[in-house]
PDB file of C-alpha atoms in Angstrom:
ATOM      1  CA  UNK A   1      -7.166   3.352   0.461  1.00 42.00           C
ATOM      2  CA  UNK A   2      -5.401   2.823   3.915  1.00 48.00           C
ATOM      3  CA  UNK A   3      -7.433   0.498   6.054  1.00 50.00           C
ATOM      4  CA  UNK A   4      -7.250   2.214   9.369  1.00 54.00           C
ATOM      5  CA  UNK A   5      -7.348  -0.109  12.543  1.00 54.00           C
ATOM      6  CA  UNK A   6      -8.069   1.597  15.863  1.00 55.00           C
ATOM      7  CA  UNK A   7      -7.324  -0.502  18.680  1.00 59.00           C
ATOM      8  CA  UNK A   8      -5.239  -0.199  21.914  1.00 67.00           C
ATOM      9  CA  UNK A   9      -1.948  -1.176  20.247  1.00 76.00           C
ATOM     10  CA  UNK A  10      -2.387   1.129  17.278  1.00 87.00           C
ATOM     11  CA  UNK A  11      -1.002   4.672  17.108  1.00 93.00           C
ATOM     12  CA  UNK A  12      -4.180   5.710  15.345  1.00 93.00           C
ATOM     13  CA  UNK A  13      -7.218   6.490  17.449  1.00 94.00           C
ATOM     14  CA  UNK A  14     -10.710   6.852  15.941  1.00 94.00           C
ATOM     15  CA  UNK A  15     -13.179   8.058  18.544  1.00 94.00           C
ATOM     16  CA  UNK A  16     -16.505  10.029  17.819  1.00 95.00           C
ATOM     17  CA  UNK A  17     -15.675  12.134  20.868  1.00 96.00           C
ATOM     18  CA  UNK A  18     -12.361  13.248  19.465  1.00 95.00           C
ATOM     19  CA  UNK A  19     -12.337  15.465  16.241  1.00 95.00           C
ATOM     20  CA  UNK A  20     -15.651  13.881  15.328  1.00 96.00           C
ATOM     21  CA  UNK A  21     -14.102  10.463  14.655  1.00 95.00           C
ATOM     22  CA  UNK A  22     -11.310  11.894  12.387  1.00 96.00           C
ATOM     23  CA  UNK A  23      -8.283   9.414  12.683  1.00 95.00           C
ATOM     24  CA  UNK A  24      -5.808  10.986  14.883  1.00 97.00           C
ATOM     25  CA  UNK A  25      -2.387   9.997  16.289  1.00 97.00           C
ATOM     26  CA  UNK A  26      -3.370   8.350  19.766  1.00 95.00           C
ATOM     27  CA  UNK A  27      -3.101  10.688  22.701  1.00 95.00           C
ATOM     28  CA  UNK A  28      -3.251  13.765  20.536  1.00 97.00           C
ATOM     29  CA  UNK A  29      -5.737  15.708  18.379  1.00 97.00           C
ATOM     30  CA  UNK A  30      -3.360  15.741  15.468  1.00 98.00           C
ATOM     31  CA  UNK A  31      -5.154  14.145  12.326  1.00 97.00           C
ATOM     32  CA  UNK A  32      -3.368  11.580  10.502  1.00 96.00           C
ATOM     33  CA  UNK A  33      -4.150  13.497   7.274  1.00 96.00           C
ATOM     34  CA  UNK A  34      -2.075  16.340   8.348  1.00 97.00           C
ATOM     35  CA  UNK A  35       1.135  14.073   8.068  1.00 97.00           C
ATOM     36  CA  UNK A  36       0.146  13.105   4.525  1.00 94.00           C
ATOM     37  CA  UNK A  37      -0.465  16.840   3.728  1.00 95.00           C
ATOM     38  CA  UNK A  38       2.977  17.549   5.078  1.00 95.00           C
ATOM     39  CA  UNK A  39       4.606  14.784   3.019  1.00 94.00           C
ATOM     40  CA  UNK A  40       3.191  16.298  -0.221  1.00 95.00           C
ATOM     41  CA  UNK A  41       5.357  19.404   0.107  1.00 95.00           C
ATOM     42  CA  UNK A  42       7.661  19.034   3.112  1.00 95.00           C
ATOM     43  CA  UNK A  43       9.329  16.413   5.246  1.00 94.00           C
ATOM     44  CA  UNK A  44       8.762  14.263   8.191  1.00 95.00           C
ATOM     45  CA  UNK A  45      11.138  16.308  10.083  1.00 96.00           C
ATOM     46  CA  UNK A  46       9.187  19.537   9.621  1.00 97.00           C
ATOM     47  CA  UNK A  47       6.127  17.736  10.448  1.00 97.00           C
ATOM     48  CA  UNK A  48       7.623  16.629  13.705  1.00 98.00           C
ATOM     49  CA  UNK A  49       8.816  20.201  14.463  1.00 97.00           C
ATOM     50  CA  UNK A  50       5.293  21.466  13.920  1.00 97.00           C
ATOM     51  CA  UNK A  51       3.633  18.771  15.919  1.00 98.00           C
ATOM     52  CA  UNK A  52       6.053  17.867  18.819  1.00 97.00           C
ATOM     53  CA  UNK A  53       3.253  15.888  20.438  1.00 98.00           C
ATOM     54  CA  UNK A  54       3.710  13.181  17.656  1.00 98.00           C
ATOM     55  CA  UNK A  55       6.841  11.056  18.084  1.00 97.00           C
ATOM     56  CA  UNK A  56       9.017   9.635  15.175  1.00 97.00           C
ATOM     57  CA  UNK A  57       8.021   6.205  16.092  1.00 96.00           C
ATOM     58  CA  UNK A  58       4.239   7.153  15.664  1.00 96.00           C
ATOM     59  CA  UNK A  59       5.059   8.538  12.180  1.00 97.00           C
ATOM     60  CA  UNK A  60       6.984   5.525  11.194  1.00 95.00           C
ATOM     61  CA  UNK A  61       4.183   3.305  12.221  1.00 93.00           C
ATOM     62  CA  UNK A  62       1.707   5.130  10.148  1.00 93.00           C
ATOM     63  CA  UNK A  63       3.947   5.387   7.136  1.00 91.00           C
ATOM     64  CA  UNK A  64       4.949   1.711   7.316  1.00 89.00           C
ATOM     65  CA  UNK A  65       1.364   0.814   7.530  1.00 81.00           C
ATOM     66  CA  UNK A  66       0.376   2.969   4.535  1.00 78.00           C
ATOM     67  CA  UNK A  67       3.389   1.643   2.677  1.00 75.00           C
ATOM     68  CA  UNK A  68       2.245  -2.001   3.262  1.00 70.00           C
ATOM     69  CA  UNK A  69      -1.315  -1.317   2.332  1.00 69.00           C
ATOM     70  CA  UNK A  70      -0.211   0.239  -1.065  1.00 70.00           C
ATOM     71  CA  UNK A  71       1.932  -2.696  -1.708  1.00 66.00           C
ATOM     72  CA  UNK A  72      -0.696  -5.204  -1.008  1.00 67.00           C
ATOM     73  CA  UNK A  73      -3.155  -3.189  -3.268  1.00 62.00           C
ATOM     74  CA  UNK A  74      -0.677  -2.974  -6.139  1.00 63.00           C
ATOM     75  CA  UNK A  75      -0.246  -6.834  -5.764  1.00 63.00           C
ATOM     76  CA  UNK A  76      -3.858  -7.418  -5.848  1.00 59.00           C
ATOM     77  CA  UNK A  77      -4.348  -5.147  -8.766  1.00 56.00           C
ATOM     78  CA  UNK A  78      -1.783  -6.896 -10.815  1.00 56.00           C
ATOM     79  CA  UNK A  79      -3.136 -10.400  -9.980  1.00 57.00           C
ATOM     80  CA  UNK A  80      -6.537  -9.090 -11.073  1.00 62.00           C
ATOM     81  CA  UNK A  81      -5.214  -8.128 -14.496  1.00 65.00           C
ATOM     82  CA  UNK A  82      -3.470 -11.450 -15.205  1.00 62.00           C
ATOM     83  CA  UNK A  83      -5.394 -13.847 -17.531  1.00 64.00           C
ATOM     84  CA  UNK A  84      -6.708 -16.878 -15.875  1.00 64.00           C
ATOM     85  CA  UNK A  85      -4.511 -19.967 -15.937  1.00 64.00           C
ATOM     86  CA  UNK A  86      -6.209 -22.434 -18.340  1.00 58.00           C
ATOM     87  CA  UNK A  87      -4.061 -25.457 -18.959  1.00 57.00           C
ATOM     88  CA  UNK A  88      -6.661 -26.530 -21.694  1.00 58.00           C
ATOM     89  CA  UNK A  89      -5.782 -23.416 -23.887  1.00 54.00           C
ATOM     90  CA  UNK A  90      -3.656 -24.574 -26.786  1.00 56.00           C
ATOM     91  CA  UNK A  91      -0.172 -22.937 -27.074  1.00 51.00           C
TER      92      UNK A  91
END
C-alpha cells in the first residue's frame, strides 16, 4: 500500500473539499488512481496526453514514491520471513 503524504511540497493533494478527499495531483482534480489505471493498459505518454494539466515531473514523483514504497515493503516482508538469528542453535 502506498503511503500517501500530502504536504505543501508533495505533488499529491488530499483535501476533503476536493473530490471528497480522493488523492489528486496538486493543483488539479485528477485522481492519482487514474494514473495507475492507465499504466495497467497503456503508457505514461498516453496518460499525459489525456491529462495535460499533469506534468511529467508530477507523474515521475508519484511513480518513484510508489516504487520506493514497494521496494521497502518487499524488504520488510523478506526480513520478516527470515528465521531469527540465534547463536545458541547448534550447527
